[in-house]
Coordinates of C-alpha atoms in Angstrom, one line a residue:
M75 CA 4.2 -2.0 2.2
M76 CA 1.9 -1.9 5.3
L77 CA 0.7 1.6 4.4
L78 CA -0.3 0.4 0.9
K79 CA -2.3 -2.5 2.3
K80 CA -4.0 -0.2 4.8
A81 CA -4.9 2.3 2.0
K82 CA -6.4 -0.5 -0.1
G83 CA -8.5 -1.7 2.7
A84 CA -9.7 1.9 3.5
S85 CA -10.8 2.4 -0.2
L86 CA -12.5 -1.0 -0.2
N87 CA -14.6 0.1 2.9
G88 CA -15.7 3.3 1.1
K89 CA -14.5 6.7 0.0
M90 CA -15.6 8.4 3.3
I91 CA -12.9 6.6 5.3
D92 CA -10.3 7.6 2.7
A93 CA -11.3 11.2 2.8
A94 CA -11.3 11.3 6.6
S95 CA -7.9 9.7 6.9
A96 CA -6.5 12.0 4.2
R97 CA -7.8 15.0 6.1
M98 CA -6.4 13.7 9.4
A99 CA -3.0 13.1 7.8
E100 CA -3.0 16.7 6.4
N101 CA -3.8 18.1 9.9
V102 CA -1.0 16.0 11.5
V103 CA 1.4 17.4 8.9
K104 CA 0.2 21.0 9.5
M105 CA 0.5 20.6 13.3
D106 CA 4.0 19.2 12.9
Q107 CA 5.0 22.2 10.7
L108 CA 3.5 24.6 13.2
I109 CA 5.4 23.0 16.1
N110 CA 8.7 22.8 14.2
S111 CA 8.5 26.4 12.9
K112 CA 8.5 27.9 16.5

């Protein structure tokens, strides 16, 4: 439930924050996959 509240707050502050956090989340997932694949 905390994640939903944070996402709502980010979208209220503007789309730029949403886009940046989405990109960061994707990068974290990619890095995690790279580390786990070795």
